[in-house]
Amino acid sequence: MQEGFEDSVRTRMGVKKSELTDTDIRDKFIAELAETVTIKRVPEYGKIVDEKDLMFLESAVNYYICYLLAPTMPNKIKYKVSTIEVKWEKLKTDWEKRAEEFLALYEEALSQIESVNVLTVQSEIFHIAKMTRGGE
């Protein structure tokens, strides 16, 4: 990961550093997992020299980090603050929906890599995961 990737993650998620710290982003089961999952999808990532493909690869990792972090965000963000001097309320974000969007952006970034092979996943798995008992 490039230095400063944490700021890129926060920007994509639309949150402040006080809401999502560098430590949260760099967590082994967030940043390292995102990198590992991406490496498994792009086994020849070390052979990429094309600047655009490197950008797409890095973007993919950042989007996967966002995907992993999104479900944790409701516990990190204050939506309402009320004191004697200050009172404000933020609009709530549907973080589950955002997670799905980040996963789609991850797949889109990977699909843009042209200089090496990118392994595809079977989309049926995603459909099965979303099935409900009512659909049986």
mmCIF file with all atom_site columns, C-alpha atoms in Angstrom:
data_model
loop_
_atom_site.group_PDB
_atom_site.id
_atom_site.type_symbol
_atom_site.label_atom_id
_atom_site.label_alt_id
_atom_site.label_comp_id
_atom_site.label_asym_id
_atom_site.label_entity_id
_atom_site.label_seq_id
_atom_site.pdbx_PDB_ins_code
_atom_site.Cartn_x
_atom_site.Cartn_y
_atom_site.Cartn_z
_atom_site.occupancy
_atom_site.B_iso_or_equiv
_atom_site.pdbx_formal_charge
_atom_site.auth_seq_id
_atom_site.auth_comp_id
_atom_site.auth_asym_id
_atom_site.auth_atom_id
_atom_site.pdbx_PDB_model_num
ATOM 1   C CA . MET A 1 1   ? 0.000   0.000   0.000   1.00 0.00 ? 1   MET A CA 1
ATOM 2   C CA . GLN A 1 2   ? 1.144   3.511   -0.781  1.00 0.00 ? 2   GLN A CA 1
ATOM 3   C CA . GLU A 1 3   ? 1.864   5.919   2.039   1.00 0.00 ? 3   GLU A CA 1
ATOM 4   C CA . GLY A 1 4   ? -1.229  7.938   2.892   1.00 0.00 ? 4   GLY A CA 1
ATOM 5   C CA . PHE A 1 5   ? -3.716  5.334   1.661   1.00 0.00 ? 5   PHE A CA 1
ATOM 6   C CA . GLU A 1 6   ? -5.682  5.891   4.873   1.00 0.00 ? 6   GLU A CA 1
ATOM 7   C CA . ASP A 1 7   ? -6.703  9.379   3.698   1.00 0.00 ? 7   ASP A CA 1
ATOM 8   C CA . SER A 1 8   ? -7.896  7.911   0.407   1.00 0.00 ? 8   SER A CA 1
ATOM 9   C CA . VAL A 1 9   ? -10.029 5.365   2.284   1.00 0.00 ? 9   VAL A CA 1
ATOM 10  C CA . ARG A 1 10  ? -11.557 8.087   4.488   1.00 0.00 ? 10  ARG A CA 1
ATOM 11  C CA . THR A 1 11  ? -12.263 10.274  1.448   1.00 0.00 ? 11  THR A CA 1
ATOM 12  C CA . ARG A 1 12  ? -14.022 7.428   -0.355  1.00 0.00 ? 12  ARG A CA 1
ATOM 13  C CA . MET A 1 13  ? -16.086 6.705   2.736   1.00 0.00 ? 13  MET A CA 1
ATOM 14  C CA . GLY A 1 14  ? -16.840 10.375  3.391   1.00 0.00 ? 14  GLY A CA 1
ATOM 15  C CA . VAL A 1 15  ? -15.671 10.320  7.008   1.00 0.00 ? 15  VAL A CA 1
ATOM 16  C CA . LYS A 1 16  ? -13.218 12.297  9.140   1.00 0.00 ? 16  LYS A CA 1
ATOM 17  C CA . LYS A 1 17  ? -10.024 11.061  10.763  1.00 0.00 ? 17  LYS A CA 1
ATOM 18  C CA . SER A 1 18  ? -11.702 11.417  14.165  1.00 0.00 ? 18  SER A CA 1
ATOM 19  C CA . GLU A 1 19  ? -14.397 8.970   13.004  1.00 0.00 ? 19  GLU A CA 1
ATOM 20  C CA . LEU A 1 20  ? -12.041 6.476   11.338  1.00 0.00 ? 20  LEU A CA 1
ATOM 21  C CA . THR A 1 21  ? -8.463  6.402   12.591  1.00 0.00 ? 21  THR A CA 1
ATOM 22  C CA . ASP A 1 22  ? -5.363  5.207   10.765  1.00 0.00 ? 22  ASP A CA 1
ATOM 23  C CA . THR A 1 23  ? -5.163  2.383   13.322  1.00 0.00 ? 23  THR A CA 1
ATOM 24  C CA . ASP A 1 24  ? -8.684  1.219   12.425  1.00 0.00 ? 24  ASP A CA 1
ATOM 25  C CA . ILE A 1 25  ? -7.803  1.207   8.728   1.00 0.00 ? 25  ILE A CA 1
ATOM 26  C CA . ARG A 1 26  ? -4.419  -0.489  9.165   1.00 0.00 ? 26  ARG A CA 1
ATOM 27  C CA . ASP A 1 27  ? -5.898  -3.273  11.307  1.00 0.00 ? 27  ASP A CA 1
ATOM 28  C CA . LYS A 1 28  ? -4.557  -6.679  10.262  1.00 0.00 ? 28  LYS A CA 1
ATOM 29  C CA . PHE A 1 29  ? -8.033  -7.960  9.458   1.00 0.00 ? 29  PHE A CA 1
ATOM 30  C CA . ILE A 1 30  ? -8.836  -4.898  7.359   1.00 0.00 ? 30  ILE A CA 1
ATOM 31  C CA . ALA A 1 31  ? -5.876  -3.600  5.315   1.00 0.00 ? 31  ALA A CA 1
ATOM 32  C CA . GLU A 1 32  ? -3.885  -6.842  5.236   1.00 0.00 ? 32  GLU A CA 1
ATOM 33  C CA . LEU A 1 33  ? -6.981  -8.895  4.478   1.00 0.00 ? 33  LEU A CA 1
ATOM 34  C CA . ALA A 1 34  ? -7.945  -6.538  1.632   1.00 0.00 ? 34  ALA A CA 1
ATOM 35  C CA . GLU A 1 35  ? -4.454  -6.802  0.198   1.00 0.00 ? 35  GLU A CA 1
ATOM 36  C CA . THR A 1 36  ? -4.426  -10.603 0.538   1.00 0.00 ? 36  THR A CA 1
ATOM 37  C CA . VAL A 1 37  ? -7.832  -11.033 -1.109  1.00 0.00 ? 37  VAL A CA 1
ATOM 38  C CA . THR A 1 38  ? -6.738  -8.803  -3.981  1.00 0.00 ? 38  THR A CA 1
ATOM 39  C CA . ILE A 1 39  ? -3.436  -10.652 -4.427  1.00 0.00 ? 39  ILE A CA 1
ATOM 40  C CA . LYS A 1 40  ? -5.374  -13.927 -4.668  1.00 0.00 ? 40  LYS A CA 1
ATOM 41  C CA . ARG A 1 41  ? -7.477  -12.375 -7.443  1.00 0.00 ? 41  ARG A CA 1
ATOM 42  C CA . VAL A 1 42  ? -4.400  -10.940 -9.209  1.00 0.00 ? 42  VAL A CA 1
ATOM 43  C CA . PRO A 1 43  ? -1.714  -13.603 -8.671  1.00 0.00 ? 43  PRO A CA 1
ATOM 44  C CA . GLU A 1 44  ? 0.720   -11.929 -11.089 1.00 0.00 ? 44  GLU A CA 1
ATOM 45  C CA . TYR A 1 45  ? 0.348   -8.481  -9.481  1.00 0.00 ? 45  TYR A CA 1
ATOM 46  C CA . GLY A 1 46  ? 4.150   -8.254  -9.124  1.00 0.00 ? 46  GLY A CA 1
ATOM 47  C CA . LYS A 1 47  ? 4.484   -8.194  -12.916 1.00 0.00 ? 47  LYS A CA 1
ATOM 48  C CA . ILE A 1 48  ? 2.328   -5.087  -13.328 1.00 0.00 ? 48  ILE A CA 1
ATOM 49  C CA . VAL A 1 49  ? 4.402   -2.162  -14.585 1.00 0.00 ? 49  VAL A CA 1
ATOM 50  C CA . ASP A 1 50  ? 1.688   -0.210  -16.390 1.00 0.00 ? 50  ASP A CA 1
ATOM 51  C CA . GLU A 1 51  ? 0.899   2.915   -14.316 1.00 0.00 ? 51  GLU A CA 1
ATOM 52  C CA . LYS A 1 52  ? -2.828  2.711   -15.026 1.00 0.00 ? 52  LYS A CA 1
ATOM 53  C CA . ASP A 1 53  ? -3.023  -0.937  -14.011 1.00 0.00 ? 53  ASP A CA 1
ATOM 54  C CA . LEU A 1 54  ? -1.097  -0.161  -10.814 1.00 0.00 ? 54  LEU A CA 1
ATOM 55  C CA . MET A 1 55  ? -3.606  2.602   -10.071 1.00 0.00 ? 55  MET A CA 1
ATOM 56  C CA . PHE A 1 56  ? -6.521  0.209   -10.624 1.00 0.00 ? 56  PHE A CA 1
ATOM 57  C CA . LEU A 1 57  ? -4.853  -2.389  -8.389  1.00 0.00 ? 57  LEU A CA 1
ATOM 58  C CA . GLU A 1 58  ? -4.350  0.121   -5.582  1.00 0.00 ? 58  GLU A CA 1
ATOM 59  C CA . SER A 1 59  ? -7.893  1.425   -6.025  1.00 0.00 ? 59  SER A CA 1
ATOM 60  C CA . ALA A 1 60  ? -9.219  -2.122  -5.766  1.00 0.00 ? 60  ALA A CA 1
ATOM 61  C CA . VAL A 1 61  ? -7.428  -2.662  -2.452  1.00 0.00 ? 61  VAL A CA 1
ATOM 62  C CA . ASN A 1 62  ? -8.765  0.663   -1.137  1.00 0.00 ? 62  ASN A CA 1
ATOM 63  C CA . TYR A 1 63  ? -12.318 -0.219  -2.189  1.00 0.00 ? 63  TYR A CA 1
ATOM 64  C CA . TYR A 1 64  ? -12.039 -3.601  -0.475  1.00 0.00 ? 64  TYR A CA 1
ATOM 65  C CA . ILE A 1 65  ? -10.843 -1.863  2.697   1.00 0.00 ? 65  ILE A CA 1
ATOM 66  C CA . CYS A 1 66  ? -13.930 0.378   2.467   1.00 0.00 ? 66  CYS A CA 1
ATOM 67  C CA . TYR A 1 67  ? -16.087 -2.710  1.919   1.00 0.00 ? 67  TYR A CA 1
ATOM 68  C CA . LEU A 1 68  ? -14.706 -4.324  5.084   1.00 0.00 ? 68  LEU A CA 1
ATOM 69  C CA . LEU A 1 69  ? -14.995 -1.151  7.172   1.00 0.00 ? 69  LEU A CA 1
ATOM 70  C CA . ALA A 1 70  ? -18.469 -0.021  6.081   1.00 0.00 ? 70  ALA A CA 1
ATOM 71  C CA . PRO A 1 71  ? -20.444 -2.393  8.364   1.00 0.00 ? 71  PRO A CA 1
ATOM 72  C CA . THR A 1 72  ? -18.453 -1.129  11.391  1.00 0.00 ? 72  THR A CA 1
ATOM 73  C CA . MET A 1 73  ? -19.173 2.549   10.756  1.00 0.00 ? 73  MET A CA 1
ATOM 74  C CA . PRO A 1 74  ? -22.524 2.912   12.565  1.00 0.00 ? 74  PRO A CA 1
ATOM 75  C CA . ASN A 1 75  ? -20.655 2.253   15.829  1.00 0.00 ? 75  ASN A CA 1
ATOM 76  C CA . LYS A 1 76  ? -17.988 4.861   15.052  1.00 0.00 ? 76  LYS A CA 1
ATOM 77  C CA . ILE A 1 77  ? -20.025 7.857   13.914  1.00 0.00 ? 77  ILE A CA 1
ATOM 78  C CA . LYS A 1 78  ? -22.041 10.190  16.098  1.00 0.00 ? 78  LYS A CA 1
ATOM 79  C CA . TYR A 1 79  ? -25.213 11.117  14.288  1.00 0.00 ? 79  TYR A CA 1
ATOM 80  C CA . LYS A 1 80  ? -26.550 13.443  16.963  1.00 0.00 ? 80  LYS A CA 1
ATOM 81  C CA . VAL A 1 81  ? -24.784 15.865  19.284  1.00 0.00 ? 81  VAL A CA 1
ATOM 82  C CA . SER A 1 82  ? -26.644 17.997  21.756  1.00 0.00 ? 82  SER A CA 1
ATOM 83  C CA . THR A 1 83  ? -24.999 20.182  24.375  1.00 0.00 ? 83  THR A CA 1
ATOM 84  C CA . ILE A 1 84  ? -25.883 23.531  25.898  1.00 0.00 ? 84  ILE A CA 1
ATOM 85  C CA . GLU A 1 85  ? -23.900 25.394  23.212  1.00 0.00 ? 85  GLU A CA 1
ATOM 86  C CA . VAL A 1 86  ? -24.194 23.071  20.221  1.00 0.00 ? 86  VAL A CA 1
ATOM 87  C CA . LYS A 1 87  ? -26.859 20.935  18.638  1.00 0.00 ? 87  LYS A CA 1
ATOM 88  C CA . TRP A 1 88  ? -26.508 19.154  15.306  1.00 0.00 ? 88  TRP A CA 1
ATOM 89  C CA . GLU A 1 89  ? -27.633 16.015  13.559  1.00 0.00 ? 89  GLU A CA 1
ATOM 90  C CA . LYS A 1 90  ? -26.037 14.173  10.631  1.00 0.00 ? 90  LYS A CA 1
ATOM 91  C CA . LEU A 1 91  ? -27.953 12.309  7.994   1.00 0.00 ? 91  LEU A CA 1
ATOM 92  C CA . LYS A 1 92  ? -27.668 8.586   8.574   1.00 0.00 ? 92  LYS A CA 1
ATOM 93  C CA . THR A 1 93  ? -25.827 6.510   6.000   1.00 0.00 ? 93  THR A CA 1
ATOM 94  C CA . ASP A 1 94  ? -26.966 3.052   4.959   1.00 0.00 ? 94  ASP A CA 1
ATOM 95  C CA . TRP A 1 95  ? -23.578 1.406   5.519   1.00 0.00 ? 95  TRP A CA 1
ATOM 96  C CA . GLU A 1 96  ? -24.753 -2.024  4.352   1.00 0.00 ? 96  GLU A CA 1
ATOM 97  C CA . LYS A 1 97  ? -25.726 -0.492  1.020   1.00 0.00 ? 97  LYS A CA 1
ATOM 98  C CA . ARG A 1 98  ? -22.419 1.395   0.901   1.00 0.00 ? 98  ARG A CA 1
ATOM 99  C CA . ALA A 1 99  ? -20.583 -1.906  1.508   1.00 0.00 ? 99  ALA A CA 1
ATOM 100 C CA . GLU A 1 100 ? -22.307 -3.391  -1.552  1.00 0.00 ? 100 GLU A CA 1
ATOM 101 C CA . GLU A 1 101 ? -21.341 -0.305  -3.573  1.00 0.00 ? 101 GLU A CA 1
ATOM 102 C CA . PHE A 1 102 ? -17.707 -0.591  -2.462  1.00 0.00 ? 102 PHE A CA 1
ATOM 103 C CA . LEU A 1 103 ? -17.650 -4.270  -3.439  1.00 0.00 ? 103 LEU A CA 1
ATOM 104 C CA . ALA A 1 104 ? -19.015 -3.382  -6.888  1.00 0.00 ? 104 ALA A CA 1
ATOM 105 C CA . LEU A 1 105 ? -16.356 -0.658  -7.239  1.00 0.00 ? 105 LEU A CA 1
ATOM 106 C CA . TYR A 1 106 ? -13.708 -3.206  -6.208  1.00 0.00 ? 106 TYR A CA 1
ATOM 107 C CA . GLU A 1 107 ? -14.836 -5.551  -8.985  1.00 0.00 ? 107 GLU A CA 1
ATOM 108 C CA . GLU A 1 108 ? -14.944 -2.659  -11.456 1.00 0.00 ? 108 GLU A CA 1
ATOM 109 C CA . ALA A 1 109 ? -11.367 -1.601  -10.596 1.00 0.00 ? 109 ALA A CA 1
ATOM 110 C CA . LEU A 1 110 ? -10.124 -5.187  -11.018 1.00 0.00 ? 110 LEU A CA 1
ATOM 111 C CA . SER A 1 111 ? -11.912 -5.481  -14.364 1.00 0.00 ? 111 SER A CA 1
ATOM 112 C CA . GLN A 1 112 ? -9.895  -2.521  -15.671 1.00 0.00 ? 112 GLN A CA 1
ATOM 113 C CA . ILE A 1 113 ? -6.532  -4.280  -15.200 1.00 0.00 ? 113 ILE A CA 1
ATOM 114 C CA . GLU A 1 114 ? -5.296  -5.389  -18.623 1.00 0.00 ? 114 GLU A CA 1
ATOM 115 C CA . SER A 1 115 ? -1.589  -6.267  -18.347 1.00 0.00 ? 115 SER A CA 1
ATOM 116 C CA . VAL A 1 116 ? -2.046  -9.430  -16.225 1.00 0.00 ? 116 VAL A CA 1
ATOM 117 C CA . ASN A 1 117 ? -4.798  -11.975 -15.686 1.00 0.00 ? 117 ASN A CA 1
ATOM 118 C CA . VAL A 1 118 ? -7.386  -11.267 -13.017 1.00 0.00 ? 118 VAL A CA 1
ATOM 119 C CA . LEU A 1 119 ? -9.287  -14.225 -11.600 1.00 0.00 ? 119 LEU A CA 1
ATOM 120 C CA . THR A 1 120 ? -13.045 -13.813 -11.667 1.00 0.00 ? 120 THR A CA 1
ATOM 121 C CA . VAL A 1 121 ? -15.463 -14.970 -9.023  1.00 0.00 ? 121 VAL A CA 1
ATOM 122 C CA . GLN A 1 122 ? -18.668 -16.821 -9.643  1.00 0.00 ? 122 GLN A CA 1
ATOM 123 C CA . SER A 1 123 ? -21.408 -14.249 -9.285  1.00 0.00 ? 123 SER A CA 1
ATOM 124 C CA . GLU A 1 124 ? -23.856 -16.982 -8.229  1.00 0.00 ? 124 GLU A CA 1
ATOM 125 C CA . ILE A 1 125 ? -22.200 -16.955 -4.815  1.00 0.00 ? 125 ILE A CA 1
ATOM 126 C CA . PHE A 1 126 ? -23.289 -13.352 -4.298  1.00 0.00 ? 126 PHE A CA 1
ATOM 127 C CA . HIS A 1 127 ? -26.849 -14.175 -5.364  1.00 0.00 ? 127 HIS A CA 1
ATOM 128 C CA . ILE A 1 128 ? -27.016 -17.141 -2.985  1.00 0.00 ? 128 ILE A CA 1
ATOM 129 C CA . ALA A 1 129 ? -25.777 -14.984 -0.117  1.00 0.00 ? 129 ALA A CA 1
ATOM 130 C CA . LYS A 1 130 ? -28.624 -12.537 -0.750  1.00 0.00 ? 130 LYS A CA 1
ATOM 131 C CA . MET A 1 131 ? -31.369 -15.152 -1.065  1.00 0.00 ? 131 MET A CA 1
ATOM 132 C CA . THR A 1 132 ? -34.014 -15.173 1.627   1.00 0.00 ? 132 THR A CA 1
ATOM 133 C CA . ARG A 1 133 ? -36.114 -18.042 2.886   1.00 0.00 ? 133 ARG A CA 1
ATOM 134 C CA . GLY A 1 134 ? -39.148 -16.512 1.212   1.00 0.00 ? 134 GLY A CA 1
ATOM 135 C CA . GLY A 1 135 ? -37.528 -17.022 -2.204  1.00 0.00 ? 135 GLY A CA 1
ATOM 136 C CA . GLU A 1 136 ? -37.198 -20.802 -1.845  1.00 0.00 ? 136 GLU A CA 1
#
